[in-house]
Each structure stands twice: as C-alpha cells, then as structure tokens.
XYZ file of N, CA and C in Angstrom:
474
model
N 107.500 90.112 124.728
C 108.894 90.368 124.587
C 108.873 91.045 123.047
N 109.924 91.922 122.929
C 109.948 92.619 121.760
C 111.396 92.135 121.015
N 111.237 91.844 119.821
C 112.334 91.639 119.017
C 113.325 92.737 118.699
N 114.471 92.715 119.104
C 115.482 93.788 119.078
C 115.376 94.603 117.766
N 115.195 93.957 116.594
C 115.225 94.642 115.379
C 113.879 95.515 115.247
N 112.795 94.928 115.637
C 111.463 95.783 115.699
C 111.556 96.802 116.561
N 112.213 96.605 117.799
C 112.374 97.568 118.809
C 113.340 98.745 118.280
N 114.220 98.456 117.534
C 115.181 99.453 117.013
C 114.359 100.208 115.998
N 113.561 99.717 115.076
C 112.702 100.416 114.205
C 111.774 101.271 114.921
N 111.113 100.889 115.836
C 110.282 101.607 116.792
C 110.950 102.779 117.353
N 112.030 102.550 117.855
C 112.743 103.624 118.613
C 113.256 104.677 117.694
N 113.740 104.255 116.507
C 114.190 105.182 115.544
C 113.088 106.034 114.851
N 111.906 105.487 114.591
C 110.880 106.142 114.216
C 110.341 107.079 115.196
N 109.998 106.603 116.450
C 109.708 107.708 117.411
C 110.669 108.767 117.961
N 111.982 108.272 117.650
C 112.864 109.495 117.972
C 112.788 110.436 116.815
N 112.648 109.981 115.606
C 112.287 111.138 114.527
C 111.090 111.937 114.649
N 110.099 111.204 115.149
C 108.750 111.823 115.301
C 108.998 113.084 116.337
N 109.506 112.575 117.504
C 109.727 113.594 118.647
C 110.708 114.686 118.304
N 111.794 114.367 117.666
C 112.726 115.402 117.406
C 112.180 116.301 116.166
N 111.536 115.823 115.347
C 111.054 116.654 114.201
C 109.795 117.596 114.769
N 109.099 117.023 115.726
C 107.896 117.741 116.214
C 108.487 118.897 117.167
N 109.541 118.664 117.972
C 110.314 119.670 118.789
C 110.891 120.771 117.910
N 111.452 120.399 116.764
C 112.227 121.323 115.883
C 111.205 122.252 115.184
N 110.030 121.728 114.826
C 108.798 122.472 114.188
C 108.389 123.560 115.125
N 108.305 123.149 116.531
C 107.766 124.086 117.558
C 108.754 125.239 117.882
N 110.081 124.825 118.007
C 111.189 125.556 118.078
C 111.450 126.549 117.064
N 111.084 126.230 115.786
C 111.213 127.212 114.689
C 110.410 128.337 114.784
N 109.291 128.128 115.555
C 108.287 129.354 115.767
C 107.781 129.195 117.134
N 108.598 129.510 118.194
C 108.364 129.220 119.503
C 106.968 130.198 119.904
N 107.108 131.432 119.408
C 105.984 132.426 119.698
C 104.608 131.706 119.108
N 104.646 131.454 117.896
C 103.371 130.785 117.352
C 102.937 129.659 118.084
N 103.898 128.715 118.527
C 103.409 127.492 119.275
C 103.009 127.918 120.678
N 103.562 129.060 121.226
C 102.860 129.385 122.503
C 101.395 129.886 122.408
N 101.159 130.614 121.160
C 99.871 131.044 120.959
C 98.911 129.850 120.793
N 99.280 128.856 120.169
C 98.493 127.588 119.867
C 98.317 126.859 121.304
N 99.375 126.872 122.017
C 99.305 126.151 123.413
C 98.274 126.978 124.463
N 98.442 128.257 124.313
C 97.365 128.947 125.135
C 95.854 128.928 124.646
N 95.847 128.706 123.174
C 94.438 128.680 122.811
C 93.694 127.405 123.309
N 94.511 126.442 123.766
C 93.709 125.178 124.236
C 92.931 125.507 125.599
N 93.316 126.598 126.225
C 92.765 127.030 127.646
C 92.653 125.890 128.591
N 93.669 125.305 128.850
C 93.660 124.170 129.894
C 94.535 124.482 131.072
N 95.465 125.499 130.911
C 96.187 125.905 131.962
C 96.193 127.406 132.182
N 96.426 127.876 133.415
C 96.388 129.208 133.664
C 97.323 129.957 132.871
N 97.253 131.230 132.499
C 98.160 132.097 131.711
C 99.609 132.044 132.257
N 99.665 131.989 133.572
C 101.153 131.908 134.025
C 101.935 130.580 133.819
N 101.020 129.503 133.841
C 101.690 128.343 133.509
C 101.842 128.158 131.973
N 100.903 128.744 131.245
C 101.000 128.623 129.648
C 102.285 129.282 129.239
N 102.842 130.283 129.896
C 104.054 130.882 129.512
C 105.203 129.798 129.390
N 104.962 128.774 129.933
C 106.014 127.633 129.991
C 105.973 126.669 128.829
N 105.141 127.143 127.651
C 104.955 126.428 126.477
C 106.252 125.963 125.886
N 107.347 126.674 126.080
C 108.713 126.149 125.576
C 109.057 124.808 126.025
N 108.528 124.339 127.331
C 108.891 123.087 128.059
C 108.391 121.944 127.012
N 107.336 122.132 126.218
C 106.924 121.095 125.385
C 107.840 120.610 124.368
N 108.468 121.567 123.476
C 109.444 121.113 122.594
C 110.761 120.526 123.261
N 110.980 121.204 124.479
C 112.175 120.692 125.180
C 112.020 119.274 125.644
N 110.749 118.944 126.137
C 110.482 117.596 126.382
C 110.510 116.693 125.242
N 109.934 117.102 124.246
C 109.921 116.350 123.109
C 111.320 116.060 122.559
N 112.218 116.980 122.437
C 113.615 116.826 122.068
C 114.294 115.763 122.944
N 114.010 115.889 124.292
C 114.611 115.000 125.275
C 114.150 113.577 125.057
N 112.808 113.460 124.788
C 112.306 112.117 124.559
C 112.943 111.521 123.275
N 113.003 112.318 122.220
C 113.539 111.903 121.031
C 114.971 111.374 121.012
N 115.833 112.130 121.810
C 117.215 111.870 121.888
C 117.332 110.488 122.820
N 116.511 110.648 123.802
C 116.598 109.523 124.828
C 116.148 108.192 124.384
N 115.344 108.210 123.336
C 114.966 106.936 122.694
C 116.134 106.247 121.954
N 117.186 106.865 121.648
C 118.274 106.373 120.826
C 119.205 105.787 121.657
N 119.308 105.794 122.897
C 120.373 105.158 123.836
C 119.603 104.162 124.717
N 120.180 102.964 124.756
C 119.606 101.839 125.459
C 119.457 102.301 126.942
N 120.242 102.922 127.455
C 120.287 103.310 128.844
C 119.041 104.275 129.320
N 118.660 104.970 128.296
C 117.547 105.853 128.491
C 116.236 105.613 127.914
N 116.209 104.581 127.024
C 115.130 104.204 126.328
C 113.791 104.051 127.093
N 113.890 103.295 128.201
C 112.671 103.077 129.012
C 112.075 104.350 129.523
N 112.825 105.224 130.181
C 112.335 106.460 130.622
C 111.861 107.308 129.479
N 112.597 107.360 128.330
C 112.091 108.154 127.253
C 110.799 107.497 126.686
N 110.698 106.305 126.603
C 109.346 105.633 126.158
C 108.222 106.028 127.005
N 108.476 105.934 128.276
C 107.373 106.234 129.307
C 106.977 107.773 129.202
N 108.050 108.622 129.067
C 107.847 110.085 128.928
C 107.049 110.386 127.669
N 107.414 109.834 126.598
C 107.004 110.076 125.392
C 105.401 109.497 125.282
N 105.077 108.407 125.950
C 103.713 107.894 125.963
C 102.784 108.814 126.713
N 103.458 109.465 127.920
C 102.705 110.428 128.772
C 102.448 111.626 127.907
N 103.502 112.145 127.279
C 103.234 113.280 126.413
C 102.116 113.120 125.424
N 102.070 111.883 124.836
C 101.096 111.671 123.776
C 99.657 111.498 124.515
N 99.589 111.003 125.636
C 98.323 110.875 126.402
C 97.849 112.262 126.827
N 98.936 113.120 127.250
C 98.453 114.552 127.424
C 97.936 115.291 126.188
N 98.643 115.049 125.140
C 98.129 115.710 123.800
C 96.743 115.144 123.547
N 96.475 113.984 123.724
C 95.228 113.272 123.548
C 94.137 113.784 124.435
N 94.464 114.050 125.705
C 93.443 114.738 126.594
C 93.105 116.069 126.335
N 94.149 116.836 125.765
C 94.057 118.258 125.559
C 93.169 118.374 124.152
N 93.295 117.535 123.301
C 92.549 117.480 122.110
C 91.037 117.031 122.306
N 90.894 116.125 123.152
C 89.715 115.350 123.499
C 88.821 116.423 124.376
N 89.363 117.095 125.230
C 88.610 118.071 126.055
C 88.209 119.275 125.187
N 88.981 119.588 124.378
C 88.517 120.775 123.409
C 87.515 120.297 122.421
N 87.560 119.057 122.074
C 86.602 118.610 121.076
C 85.175 118.609 121.737
N 85.277 118.027 122.982
C 84.214 118.062 123.942
C 83.438 119.423 124.200
N 84.292 120.358 124.237
C 83.917 121.748 124.367
C 83.346 122.380 123.185
N 83.476 121.565 122.003
C 82.999 122.054 120.765
C 83.885 122.949 120.032
N 85.101 122.980 120.385
C 86.277 124.006 119.988
C 87.024 123.311 118.871
N 86.268 122.863 117.761
C 86.932 122.072 116.749
C 87.830 122.955 115.829
N 87.825 124.159 116.050
C 88.515 125.128 115.000
C 89.995 125.454 115.585
N 90.369 124.831 116.699
C 91.818 124.967 117.161
C 92.733 124.313 116.232
N 93.885 125.047 116.221
C 95.085 124.436 115.506
C 95.571 123.214 116.337
N 95.907 122.194 115.840
C 96.380 120.938 116.662
C 97.823 121.235 117.206
N 98.633 122.120 116.467
C 99.974 122.250 116.987
C 100.967 121.235 116.672
N 100.507 120.267 115.855
C 101.311 119.143 115.429
C 102.199 119.334 114.229
N 101.823 120.426 113.485
C 102.672 120.506 112.185
C 103.639 121.687 112.390
N 104.118 122.148 111.259
C 105.082 123.214 111.315
C 104.414 124.516 111.791
N 105.152 125.506 111.947
C 104.676 126.748 112.562
C 103.668 127.457 111.818
N 103.582 127.206 110.564
C 102.710 127.956 109.575
C 101.498 127.037 109.360
N 101.553 125.721 109.654
C 100.541 124.926 109.351
C 99.319 125.056 110.432
N 98.170 125.188 109.868
C 97.033 125.308 110.861
C 95.977 124.205 110.653
N 96.255 122.932 110.962
C 95.444 121.834 110.816
C 94.455 121.755 112.248
N 93.071 121.911 111.886
C 92.256 121.855 112.975
C 92.230 120.477 113.743
N 91.865 120.526 115.014
C 91.823 119.229 115.793
C 90.835 118.409 115.282
N 90.832 117.101 115.478
C 89.793 116.132 114.999
C 89.803 114.848 115.814
N 88.646 114.218 115.819
C 88.572 112.959 116.683
C 89.607 111.925 116.195
N 90.006 111.907 115.048
C 90.945 110.893 114.589
C 92.341 111.176 115.190
N 92.535 112.385 115.532
C 93.890 112.606 116.345
C 93.972 111.969 117.698
N 92.743 111.862 118.266
C 92.788 111.346 119.660
C 93.171 109.810 119.361
N 92.465 109.220 118.507
C 92.874 107.735 118.295
C 94.371 107.620 117.822
N 94.706 108.327 116.842
C 96.034 108.435 116.512
C 96.956 108.414 117.686
N 96.983 109.424 118.639
C 97.768 109.586 119.610
C 97.871 108.445 120.702
N 96.491 107.926 120.928
C 96.409 106.751 121.745
C 97.100 105.525 121.089
N 97.065 105.341 119.819
C 97.638 104.091 119.186
C 99.252 104.406 119.428
N 99.763 105.593 119.134
C 101.196 105.902 119.352
C 101.749 105.648 120.705
N 100.738 106.176 121.609
C 101.242 106.002 123.120
C 101.336 104.519 123.364
N 100.313 103.770 122.850
C 100.472 102.216 123.077
C 101.664 101.563 122.581
N 101.956 102.047 121.423
C 103.255 101.503 120.762
C 104.555 101.836 121.589
N 104.585 102.978 122.117
C 105.556 103.643 122.960
C 105.585 102.703 124.287
N 104.425 102.577 124.874
C 104.283 101.865 126.114
C 104.750 100.445 125.904
N 104.492 99.895 124.681
C 104.979 98.434 124.375
C 106.421 98.241 124.329
N 107.122 99.315 124.138
C 108.607 99.381 124.168
C 109.179 99.276 125.588
N 108.329 99.346 126.438
C 108.706 99.078 127.906
C 108.821 97.594 128.228
N 108.261 96.787 127.285
C 108.342 95.364 127.487
C 109.758 94.887 127.378
N 110.002 93.816 127.937
C 111.339 93.246 127.875
C 111.697 92.902 126.317
N 113.097 93.287 126.006
C 113.547 93.016 124.629
C 114.190 91.763 124.675
N 114.090 90.983 123.527
C 114.657 89.799 123.388
C 116.251 89.854 123.395
N 116.817 89.022 123.997
C 118.310 88.949 124.103
C 119.009 88.381 122.790
N 118.189 87.976 121.822
C 118.874 87.377 120.619
C 119.901 88.233 120.013
N 121.013 87.851 119.539
C 121.933 88.576 118.742
C 121.309 88.999 117.592
N 121.699 90.261 116.962
C 121.201 90.863 115.759
C 122.065 90.093 114.717
N 121.355 89.905 113.476
C 121.924 89.279 112.329
C 121.923 90.212 111.155
N 122.532 89.890 110.089
C 122.533 90.768 108.857
C 121.295 91.065 108.500
N 120.298 90.101 108.478
C 118.872 90.347 107.943
C 118.214 91.410 108.876
N 118.673 91.545 110.047
C 118.214 92.678 111.003
C 118.592 93.975 110.522
N 119.769 94.225 109.939
C 120.238 95.305 109.293
C 119.269 95.878 108.212
N 118.787 94.893 107.391
C 117.871 95.258 106.292
C 116.438 95.733 106.979
N 116.012 94.979 107.976
C 114.668 95.433 108.651
C 114.889 96.860 109.236
N 116.035 97.035 109.862
C 116.144 98.287 110.563
C 116.324 99.483 109.360
N 117.293 99.253 108.543
C 117.516 100.104 107.387
C 116.344 100.395 106.609
N 115.377 99.495 106.324
C 114.211 99.790 105.537
C 113.197 100.429 106.358
N 113.024 99.944 107.566
C 112.132 100.546 108.744
C 110.984 101.202 108.110
N 110.297 102.044 108.796
C 109.211 102.787 108.308
C 109.636 103.758 107.207
N 109.091 103.580 106.029
C 109.278 104.300 104.699
C 108.196 105.257 104.422
N 108.506 106.332 103.844
C 107.531 107.273 103.341
C 106.725 106.559 102.274
N 105.333 106.896 102.147
C 104.623 106.191 101.083
C 105.373 106.518 99.633
N 105.898 107.714 99.507
C 106.541 108.134 98.289
C 107.722 107.293 97.924
N 108.416 106.595 98.815
C 109.516 105.630 98.494
C 109.169 104.395 97.774
N 107.774 104.187 97.740
C 107.396 102.932 97.153
C 106.735 103.208 95.816
N 106.860 104.545 95.304
C 106.249 104.961 94.089
C 107.359 104.923 92.900
C-alpha cells in the first residue's frame, strides 16, 4: 500500500520527468527523429513515427497528475521506460556505445551506457509500484510539507 503523500510526490516527480522529456524532444523533433532512427530497431517506415514518443511522454506526464488516469499513465510510463531500456540494452549488446541516448535536450549528445539500463529499470519499478493500492488515510498539514519539499535538486541544499 502506498502512502498518499509519497504517492503524490512520486506522481509529481514522474509527471515532471515525462513532460520535460517530451518538451526536449519536441523542441527539436527533427534531431530526435535522427536519434530514434539511429537505434536501428524499427523499419524506416515505422521510424518516421518518432513524434509518437514525445506525444506518449506528454500524455503520461499529464495523466499522472489526475487520480482518474494515474493508473493507466503509470502503466504506460513504466512500459515506455522498459522499451527505452530494451533499446539501449540491445544497442549496447551490438557494441554500439556511441549512440546518443536521446534523453537530454536536442543539442545534448550523451552516449548510451549500461547505467542507463539500470536507471530506467529502477524508474519503471517505481512507476509500477504506483499501481499498488493507495492508503485511504486523510492528508494532514505535515503531508503538504512532504509534498511541497518532494524531490529537490541537489543545488537546493547548497
């Protein structure tokens, strides 16, 4: 069972992750399409549908914010993360370590690495955990502090 304050922090953090990832890709859809095709996992005709990736990410991000769509968005987000994991793992297995991961902004060229596989699996597991039943306990004032402070940038503690 998930505590509602922790669930709200997770939903908010993942919504931010997916929406920002979508916006990065949409900012330079042409560049993302090139990165998408470079993975060589789909035929060129299907690879032309690269725009669906940020569309799905945006849908997941927004869906995580509403209670009525949170379960579906969590499942879809976990599935996307598992798909990203598989794409990276397959290309690492092929020895293609020079590929851009496609996870940063349009001008960022971070090469794929094994740690990304583990990171994505961990994130997919956290999203899948959001499918568990949430506690029905009422939220209290202390929960607002938990949710408001949520995941912070390391720079906010300096």
